[in-house]
Amino acid sequence: AVNPQWTHPHYGKQFLDQLARLAPAVDHWLVTSNYVGKQLANYLDLQKLPRHRVNTIPMGWPAPLPIQDDDGVLAKHGLERKRFLLHVGTVEPRKNLDGLFDALTRLRSDPAANALPCVLVGRDGWRSEAIHQRLKDDPWLAGRVKWIQDAPDTDLAALYRNARFTVVPSFDEGWGLAVQESLAYRTPCVATRVGGIPEAGLDLVDYVESGDTDALAAAIRVLAGDDDALDRARTRITSRVI
């Protein structure tokens, strides 16, 4: 409703049609973030639909899976401990992978950043063909990016645990599950300050403004090349996340 350019035209319309039919029968709305609650309330008011109570039930902190065969998982994907950056999420326009690729390209001459493979964990989503095409057209980027489309939970846990840091450059998120999962595994995260992400990441994330490629590149450069900054980020997370 707010940003239709990030939504599949068929399913977006289907969702809004269903919402309009259901809203009159709802007497209590439950949402996962205050951000979503405000969006919902504004939309219902705009459409002159009843909204009654709107309460937020934040997503609980995920429990990290125990270490099983991290070495085997890393070997399977040709990765080394703390020697890759990680993005987790379905590949679709809202995730702003073009912005991440632009930032990586700007760091092409930075030795520390250039030495880190970029691991994408996520299935093909709507309009993901543009990402496939970009990787096909740019051999340097294709050699830098490792795309894992299907990762079982145990593999994903090993990747979160052993990434140097994660990057979440989304244009919008209702909550920010990948941010919270990264923190649960004590892995520093660079993320955009949008939607519900600050509610998930609190003050434990290195935030950049949405669409600011220079700031994203700068934040990646710091965590890629400054071990002290990385250690401070990990200590900040460890001291707060139980």
PDB file of C-alpha atoms in Angstrom:
ATOM      1  CA  ALA A   1       0.000   0.000   0.000  1.00  0.00           C
ATOM      2  CA  VAL A   2       2.788   2.433   0.917  1.00  0.00           C
ATOM      3  CA  ASN A   3       5.488   1.270  -1.510  1.00  0.00           C
ATOM      4  CA  PRO A   4       3.857  -0.827  -4.255  1.00  0.00           C
ATOM      5  CA  GLN A   5       7.089  -0.801  -6.271  1.00  0.00           C
ATOM      6  CA  TRP A   6       8.520  -3.321  -3.779  1.00  0.00           C
ATOM      7  CA  THR A   7       5.517  -5.648  -3.918  1.00  0.00           C
ATOM      8  CA  HIS A   8       4.486  -8.197  -6.494  1.00  0.00           C
ATOM      9  CA  PRO A   9       1.582  -6.506  -8.342  1.00  0.00           C
ATOM     10  CA  HIS A  10      -0.690  -9.554  -8.094  1.00  0.00           C
ATOM     11  CA  TYR A  11      -0.077 -10.489  -4.468  1.00  0.00           C
ATOM     12  CA  GLY A  12       0.028  -6.890  -3.276  1.00  0.00           C
ATOM     13  CA  LYS A  13      -3.434  -6.220  -4.688  1.00  0.00           C
ATOM     14  CA  GLN A  14      -4.691  -9.558  -3.351  1.00  0.00           C
ATOM     15  CA  PHE A  15      -3.430  -8.714   0.140  1.00  0.00           C
ATOM     16  CA  LEU A  16      -5.067  -5.274   0.170  1.00  0.00           C
ATOM     17  CA  ASP A  17      -8.369  -6.694  -1.126  1.00  0.00           C
ATOM     18  CA  GLN A  18      -8.364  -9.279   1.657  1.00  0.00           C
ATOM     19  CA  LEU A  19      -7.442  -6.675   4.259  1.00  0.00           C
ATOM     20  CA  ALA A  20     -10.359  -4.461   3.204  1.00  0.00           C
ATOM     21  CA  ARG A  21     -12.786  -7.382   3.548  1.00  0.00           C
ATOM     22  CA  LEU A  22     -11.416  -8.559   6.887  1.00  0.00           C
ATOM     23  CA  ALA A  23     -10.930  -5.227   8.645  1.00  0.00           C
ATOM     24  CA  PRO A  24     -14.588  -4.637   9.583  1.00  0.00           C
ATOM     25  CA  ALA A  25     -14.636  -7.968  11.455  1.00  0.00           C
ATOM     26  CA  VAL A  26     -11.435  -7.324  13.461  1.00  0.00           C
ATOM     27  CA  ASP A  27     -11.749  -6.047  17.016  1.00  0.00           C
ATOM     28  CA  HIS A  28      -8.107  -6.421  18.055  1.00  0.00           C
ATOM     29  CA  TRP A  29      -5.031  -6.098  15.842  1.00  0.00           C
ATOM     30  CA  LEU A  30      -1.705  -7.699  16.813  1.00  0.00           C
ATOM     31  CA  VAL A  31       1.455  -6.547  15.022  1.00  0.00           C
ATOM     32  CA  THR A  32       5.139  -7.412  15.314  1.00  0.00           C
ATOM     33  CA  SER A  33       6.523  -3.868  15.640  1.00  0.00           C
ATOM     34  CA  ASN A  34       5.426  -0.372  16.549  1.00  0.00           C
ATOM     35  CA  TYR A  35       6.406   0.628  13.022  1.00  0.00           C
ATOM     36  CA  VAL A  36       3.938  -1.835  11.487  1.00  0.00           C
ATOM     37  CA  GLY A  37       1.303  -0.738  14.003  1.00  0.00           C
ATOM     38  CA  LYS A  38       1.599   2.880  12.885  1.00  0.00           C
ATOM     39  CA  GLN A  39       1.482   1.890   9.229  1.00  0.00           C
ATOM     40  CA  LEU A  40      -1.615  -0.216   9.835  1.00  0.00           C
ATOM     41  CA  ALA A  41      -3.407   2.482  11.800  1.00  0.00           C
ATOM     42  CA  ASN A  42      -2.652   5.132   9.175  1.00  0.00           C
ATOM     43  CA  TYR A  43      -3.827   2.883   6.353  1.00  0.00           C
ATOM     44  CA  LEU A  44      -7.076   1.923   8.083  1.00  0.00           C
ATOM     45  CA  ASP A  45      -7.798   5.582   8.842  1.00  0.00           C
ATOM     46  CA  LEU A  46      -7.059   6.567   5.257  1.00  0.00           C
ATOM     47  CA  GLN A  47      -9.420   3.879   3.954  1.00  0.00           C
ATOM     48  CA  LYS A  48     -12.027   4.817   6.603  1.00  0.00           C
ATOM     49  CA  LEU A  49     -11.898   1.285   8.000  1.00  0.00           C
ATOM     50  CA  PRO A  50     -12.383   0.534  11.723  1.00  0.00           C
ATOM     51  CA  ARG A  51      -9.159  -0.214  13.566  1.00  0.00           C
ATOM     52  CA  HIS A  52     -10.055  -0.609  17.271  1.00  0.00           C
ATOM     53  CA  ARG A  53      -7.074  -1.711  19.353  1.00  0.00           C
ATOM     54  CA  VAL A  54      -3.601  -2.177  17.837  1.00  0.00           C
ATOM     55  CA  ASN A  55      -1.070  -3.881  20.101  1.00  0.00           C
ATOM     56  CA  THR A  56       2.554  -4.785  19.424  1.00  0.00           C
ATOM     57  CA  ILE A  57       3.972  -8.189  20.304  1.00  0.00           C
ATOM     58  CA  PRO A  58       7.680  -7.961  19.337  1.00  0.00           C
ATOM     59  CA  MET A  59       9.287 -11.042  17.873  1.00  0.00           C
ATOM     60  CA  GLY A  60      11.196 -12.840  20.617  1.00  0.00           C
ATOM     61  CA  TRP A  61      14.949 -13.240  20.546  1.00  0.00           C
ATOM     62  CA  PRO A  62      15.863 -16.359  18.558  1.00  0.00           C
ATOM     63  CA  ALA A  63      17.786 -19.045  20.448  1.00  0.00           C
ATOM     64  CA  PRO A  64      21.072 -19.759  18.620  1.00  0.00           C
ATOM     65  CA  LEU A  65      21.466 -23.356  17.507  1.00  0.00           C
ATOM     66  CA  PRO A  66      24.403 -25.157  19.137  1.00  0.00           C
ATOM     67  CA  ILE A  67      27.634 -25.714  17.238  1.00  0.00           C
ATOM     68  CA  GLN A  68      27.499 -28.984  15.319  1.00  0.00           C
ATOM     69  CA  ASP A  69      29.750 -29.057  12.257  1.00  0.00           C
ATOM     70  CA  ASP A  70      30.735 -25.478  11.538  1.00  0.00           C
ATOM     71  CA  ASP A  71      34.001 -26.569   9.911  1.00  0.00           C
ATOM     72  CA  GLY A  72      32.116 -28.891   7.575  1.00  0.00           C
ATOM     73  CA  VAL A  73      29.608 -26.194   6.609  1.00  0.00           C
ATOM     74  CA  LEU A  74      32.337 -23.660   5.902  1.00  0.00           C
ATOM     75  CA  ALA A  75      34.350 -26.177   3.896  1.00  0.00           C
ATOM     76  CA  LYS A  76      31.261 -27.094   1.851  1.00  0.00           C
ATOM     77  CA  HIS A  77      30.872 -23.480   0.778  1.00  0.00           C
ATOM     78  CA  GLY A  78      34.571 -22.674   0.480  1.00  0.00           C
ATOM     79  CA  LEU A  79      34.566 -20.182   3.348  1.00  0.00           C
ATOM     80  CA  GLU A  80      36.866 -19.376   6.275  1.00  0.00           C
ATOM     81  CA  ARG A  81      35.978 -18.294   9.803  1.00  0.00           C
ATOM     82  CA  LYS A  82      35.464 -14.529  10.103  1.00  0.00           C
ATOM     83  CA  ARG A  83      36.579 -14.096   6.474  1.00  0.00           C
ATOM     84  CA  PHE A  84      33.260 -13.285   4.792  1.00  0.00           C
ATOM     85  CA  LEU A  85      30.367 -10.851   5.114  1.00  0.00           C
ATOM     86  CA  LEU A  86      26.818 -12.177   5.137  1.00  0.00           C
ATOM     87  CA  HIS A  87      23.405 -11.099   3.874  1.00  0.00           C
ATOM     88  CA  VAL A  88      20.341 -13.203   4.735  1.00  0.00           C
ATOM     89  CA  GLY A  89      16.970 -12.687   3.060  1.00  0.00           C
ATOM     90  CA  THR A  90      14.874 -13.442   0.002  1.00  0.00           C
ATOM     91  CA  VAL A  91      16.357 -11.800  -3.072  1.00  0.00           C
ATOM     92  CA  GLU A  92      13.865  -9.102  -4.094  1.00  0.00           C
ATOM     93  CA  PRO A  93      13.995  -5.328  -4.761  1.00  0.00           C
ATOM     94  CA  ARG A  94      13.065  -4.319  -1.193  1.00  0.00           C
ATOM     95  CA  LYS A  95      16.270  -5.900   0.110  1.00  0.00           C
ATOM     96  CA  ASN A  96      18.349  -3.384  -1.887  1.00  0.00           C
ATOM     97  CA  LEU A  97      21.036  -5.800  -3.006  1.00  0.00           C
ATOM     98  CA  ASP A  98      21.892  -3.379  -5.805  1.00  0.00           C
ATOM     99  CA  GLY A  99      22.875  -0.891  -3.087  1.00  0.00           C
ATOM    100  CA  LEU A 100      25.043  -3.526  -1.421  1.00  0.00           C
ATOM    101  CA  PHE A 101      26.686  -4.386  -4.745  1.00  0.00           C
ATOM    102  CA  ASP A 102      27.296  -0.688  -5.434  1.00  0.00           C
ATOM    103  CA  ALA A 103      28.981  -0.326  -2.040  1.00  0.00           C
ATOM    104  CA  LEU A 104      31.175  -3.376  -2.655  1.00  0.00           C
ATOM    105  CA  THR A 105      32.150  -2.026  -6.064  1.00  0.00           C
ATOM    106  CA  ARG A 106      33.234   1.259  -4.500  1.00  0.00           C
ATOM    107  CA  LEU A 107      35.466  -0.743  -2.158  1.00  0.00           C
ATOM    108  CA  ARG A 108      37.082  -2.651  -4.991  1.00  0.00           C
ATOM    109  CA  SER A 109      40.462  -1.048  -4.347  1.00  0.00           C
ATOM    110  CA  ASP A 110      40.283  -1.493  -0.550  1.00  0.00           C
ATOM    111  CA  PRO A 111      42.447  -4.544   0.298  1.00  0.00           C
ATOM    112  CA  ALA A 112      40.603  -5.555   3.479  1.00  0.00           C
ATOM    113  CA  ALA A 113      37.092  -5.207   2.042  1.00  0.00           C
ATOM    114  CA  ASN A 114      38.053  -6.774  -1.266  1.00  0.00           C
ATOM    115  CA  ALA A 115      39.397  -9.846   0.525  1.00  0.00           C
ATOM    116  CA  LEU A 116      35.996 -10.687   2.034  1.00  0.00           C
ATOM    117  CA  PRO A 117      33.567 -12.735  -0.074  1.00  0.00           C
ATOM    118  CA  CYS A 118      29.958 -11.586   0.103  1.00  0.00           C
ATOM    119  CA  VAL A 119      27.677 -14.510   0.958  1.00  0.00           C
ATOM    120  CA  LEU A 120      23.990 -14.194   0.063  1.00  0.00           C
ATOM    121  CA  VAL A 121      21.659 -16.683   1.739  1.00  0.00           C
ATOM    122  CA  GLY A 122      18.166 -16.497   0.294  1.00  0.00           C
ATOM    123  CA  ARG A 123      15.875 -17.847  -2.353  1.00  0.00           C
ATOM    124  CA  ASP A 124      14.852 -16.173  -5.582  1.00  0.00           C
ATOM    125  CA  GLY A 125      12.055 -13.718  -4.953  1.00  0.00           C
ATOM    126  CA  TRP A 126      10.084 -11.322  -7.107  1.00  0.00           C
ATOM    127  CA  ARG A 127      12.268  -9.651  -9.790  1.00  0.00           C
ATOM    128  CA  SER A 128      15.384 -11.497  -8.654  1.00  0.00           C
ATOM    129  CA  GLU A 129      16.323 -11.935 -12.309  1.00  0.00           C
ATOM    130  CA  ALA A 130      17.839  -8.432 -12.188  1.00  0.00           C
ATOM    131  CA  ILE A 131      20.368  -9.637  -9.607  1.00  0.00           C
ATOM    132  CA  HIS A 132      21.161 -12.718 -11.697  1.00  0.00           C
ATOM    133  CA  GLN A 133      21.734 -10.455 -14.698  1.00  0.00           C
ATOM    134  CA  ARG A 134      23.963  -8.058 -12.786  1.00  0.00           C
ATOM    135  CA  LEU A 135      26.177 -10.905 -11.591  1.00  0.00           C
ATOM    136  CA  LYS A 136      26.302 -12.276 -15.141  1.00  0.00           C
ATOM    137  CA  ASP A 137      27.308  -8.873 -16.548  1.00  0.00           C
ATOM    138  CA  ASP A 138      29.991  -8.131 -13.928  1.00  0.00           C
ATOM    139  CA  PRO A 139      32.656 -10.872 -13.685  1.00  0.00           C
ATOM    140  CA  TRP A 140      34.409  -9.146 -10.781  1.00  0.00           C
ATOM    141  CA  LEU A 141      31.210  -8.988  -8.752  1.00  0.00           C
ATOM    142  CA  ALA A 142      30.281 -12.547  -9.707  1.00  0.00           C
ATOM    143  CA  GLY A 143      33.635 -13.719  -8.400  1.00  0.00           C
ATOM    144  CA  ARG A 144      33.078 -11.846  -5.176  1.00  0.00           C
ATOM    145  CA  VAL A 145      29.507 -13.008  -4.434  1.00  0.00           C
ATOM    146  CA  LYS A 146      28.584 -16.517  -3.280  1.00  0.00           C
ATOM    147  CA  TRP A 147      24.815 -17.114  -3.454  1.00  0.00           C
ATOM    148  CA  ILE A 148      23.434 -19.955  -1.333  1.00  0.00           C
ATOM    149  CA  GLN A 149      19.763 -20.300  -2.227  1.00  0.00           C
ATOM    150  CA  ASP A 150      18.812 -23.091   0.157  1.00  0.00           C
ATOM    151  CA  ALA A 151      20.515 -23.359   3.540  1.00  0.00           C
ATOM    152  CA  PRO A 152      19.159 -25.630   6.281  1.00  0.00           C
ATOM    153  CA  ASP A 153      18.932 -24.116   9.750  1.00  0.00           C
ATOM    154  CA  THR A 154      22.158 -25.753  10.891  1.00  0.00           C
ATOM    155  CA  ASP A 155      24.071 -24.310   7.924  1.00  0.00           C
ATOM    156  CA  LEU A 156      22.540 -20.890   8.469  1.00  0.00           C
ATOM    157  CA  ALA A 157      23.549 -20.988  12.135  1.00  0.00           C
ATOM    158  CA  ALA A 158      27.136 -21.806  11.173  1.00  0.00           C
ATOM    159  CA  LEU A 159      27.178 -18.958   8.652  1.00  0.00           C
ATOM    160  CA  TYR A 160      25.814 -16.442  11.157  1.00  0.00           C
ATOM    161  CA  ARG A 161      28.257 -17.612  13.820  1.00  0.00           C
ATOM    162  CA  ASN A 162      31.320 -17.442  11.579  1.00  0.00           C
ATOM    163  CA  ALA A 163      30.645 -14.338   9.479  1.00  0.00           C
ATOM    164  CA  ARG A 164      32.889 -11.375  10.176  1.00  0.00           C
ATOM    165  CA  PHE A 165      29.733  -9.249  10.115  1.00  0.00           C
ATOM    166  CA  THR A 166      26.319  -9.106   8.441  1.00  0.00           C
ATOM    167  CA  VAL A 167      24.822  -6.433   6.182  1.00  0.00           C
ATOM    168  CA  VAL A 168      21.109  -5.595   5.951  1.00  0.00           C
ATOM    169  CA  PRO A 169      20.720  -2.721   3.434  1.00  0.00           C
ATOM    170  CA  SER A 170      16.928  -3.017   3.013  1.00  0.00           C
ATOM    171  CA  PHE A 171      14.715  -0.161   1.906  1.00  0.00           C
ATOM    172  CA  ASP A 172      12.069  -1.319   4.402  1.00  0.00           C
ATOM    173  CA  GLU A 173      11.460  -4.083   6.952  1.00  0.00           C
ATOM    174  CA  GLY A 174       8.484  -4.710   9.182  1.00  0.00           C
ATOM    175  CA  TRP A 175      10.782  -6.003  11.900  1.00  0.00           C
ATOM    176  CA  GLY A 176      14.325  -6.975  10.962  1.00  0.00           C
ATOM    177  CA  LEU A 177      14.650 -10.681  11.680  1.00  0.00           C
ATOM    178  CA  ALA A 178      18.065 -11.006   9.999  1.00  0.00           C
ATOM    179  CA  VAL A 179      19.358  -8.190  12.210  1.00  0.00           C
ATOM    180  CA  GLN A 180      18.115  -9.853  15.363  1.00  0.00           C
ATOM    181  CA  GLU A 181      19.426 -13.258  14.317  1.00  0.00           C
ATOM    182  CA  SER A 182      22.853 -11.745  13.686  1.00  0.00           C
ATOM    183  CA  LEU A 183      22.909 -10.205  17.160  1.00  0.00           C
ATOM    184  CA  ALA A 184      21.735 -13.478  18.729  1.00  0.00           C
ATOM    185  CA  TYR A 185      24.845 -15.103  17.270  1.00  0.00           C
ATOM    186  CA  ARG A 186      26.994 -12.212  18.599  1.00  0.00           C
ATOM    187  CA  THR A 187      27.857 -11.138  15.060  1.00  0.00           C
ATOM    188  CA  PRO A 188      28.111  -7.391  14.335  1.00  0.00           C
ATOM    189  CA  CYS A 189      25.648  -5.967  11.845  1.00  0.00           C
ATOM    190  CA  VAL A 190      25.501  -2.999   9.473  1.00  0.00           C
ATOM    191  CA  ALA A 191      21.901  -2.101   8.658  1.00  0.00           C
ATOM    192  CA  THR A 192      19.767   0.699   7.302  1.00  0.00           C
ATOM    193  CA  ARG A 193      17.784   2.752   9.795  1.00  0.00           C
ATOM    194  CA  VAL A 194      14.382   1.970   8.295  1.00  0.00           C
ATOM    195  CA  GLY A 195      11.047   0.476   9.321  1.00  0.00           C
ATOM    196  CA  GLY A 196      11.158  -1.869  12.280  1.00  0.00           C
ATOM    197  CA  ILE A 197      14.917  -2.506  12.093  1.00  0.00           C
ATOM    198  CA  PRO A 198      15.811  -0.128  14.962  1.00  0.00           C
ATOM    199  CA  GLU A 199      13.280  -1.942  17.151  1.00  0.00           C
ATOM    200  CA  ALA A 200      15.040  -5.225  16.391  1.00  0.00           C
ATOM    201  CA  GLY A 201      18.611  -3.918  16.487  1.00  0.00           C
ATOM    202  CA  LEU A 202      18.300  -1.403  19.319  1.00  0.00           C
ATOM    203  CA  ASP A 203      21.612   0.458  19.738  1.00  0.00           C
ATOM    204  CA  LEU A 204      23.669  -2.654  18.948  1.00  0.00           C
ATOM    205  CA  VAL A 205      23.847  -2.122  15.185  1.00  0.00           C
ATOM    206  CA  ASP A 206      25.961   0.167  12.995  1.00  0.00           C
ATOM    207  CA  TYR A 207      23.202   2.090  11.223  1.00  0.00           C
ATOM    208  CA  VAL A 208      23.316   3.906   7.884  1.00  0.00           C
ATOM    209  CA  GLU A 209      20.587   5.885   6.188  1.00  0.00           C
ATOM    210  CA  SER A 210      18.571   4.135   3.488  1.00  0.00           C
ATOM    211  CA  GLY A 211      19.948   4.707  -0.009  1.00  0.00           C
ATOM    212  CA  ASP A 212      23.236   6.235   1.206  1.00  0.00           C
ATOM    213  CA  THR A 213      25.708   4.056  -0.672  1.00  0.00           C
ATOM    214  CA  ASP A 214      28.717   6.049   0.493  1.00  0.00           C
ATOM    215  CA  ALA A 215      27.768   5.547   4.153  1.00  0.00           C
ATOM    216  CA  LEU A 216      27.149   1.841   3.556  1.00  0.00           C
ATOM    217  CA  ALA A 217      30.539   1.457   1.894  1.00  0.00           C
ATOM    218  CA  ALA A 218      32.216   3.350   4.740  1.00  0.00           C
ATOM    219  CA  ALA A 219      30.599   1.148   7.395  1.00  0.00           C
ATOM    220  CA  ILE A 220      31.635  -2.005   5.526  1.00  0.00           C
ATOM    221  CA  ARG A 221      35.177  -0.678   5.167  1.00  0.00           C
ATOM    222  CA  VAL A 222      35.482  -0.114   8.923  1.00  0.00           C
ATOM    223  CA  LEU A 223      34.321  -3.578   9.995  1.00  0.00           C
ATOM    224  CA  ALA A 224      36.247  -5.239   7.177  1.00  0.00           C
ATOM    225  CA  GLY A 225      39.581  -3.662   8.017  1.00  0.00           C
ATOM    226  CA  ASP A 226      39.550  -2.471  11.640  1.00  0.00           C
ATOM    227  CA  ASP A 227      39.858  -5.392  14.075  1.00  0.00           C
ATOM    228  CA  ASP A 228      39.527  -3.083  17.073  1.00  0.00           C
ATOM    229  CA  ALA A 229      36.234  -1.672  15.765  1.00  0.00           C
ATOM    230  CA  LEU A 230      35.000  -5.199  15.130  1.00  0.00           C
ATOM    231  CA  ASP A 231      35.967  -6.299  18.655  1.00  0.00           C
ATOM    232  CA  ARG A 232      34.203  -3.285  20.163  1.00  0.00           C
ATOM    233  CA  ALA A 233      31.058  -4.135  18.203  1.00  0.00           C
ATOM    234  CA  ARG A 234      31.161  -7.754  19.372  1.00  0.00           C
ATOM    235  CA  THR A 235      31.750  -6.700  22.994  1.00  0.00           C
ATOM    236  CA  ARG A 236      28.814  -4.294  22.845  1.00  0.00           C
ATOM    237  CA  ILE A 237      26.550  -7.081  21.611  1.00  0.00           C
ATOM    238  CA  THR A 238      27.840  -9.712  24.034  1.00  0.00           C
ATOM    239  CA  SER A 239      27.383  -7.419  27.022  1.00  0.00           C
ATOM    240  CA  ARG A 240      23.707  -6.883  26.213  1.00  0.00           C
ATOM    241  CA  VAL A 241      22.409 -10.023  24.527  1.00  0.00           C
ATOM    242  CA  ILE A 242      21.875 -12.943  26.897  1.00  0.00           C
TER     243      ILE A 242
END
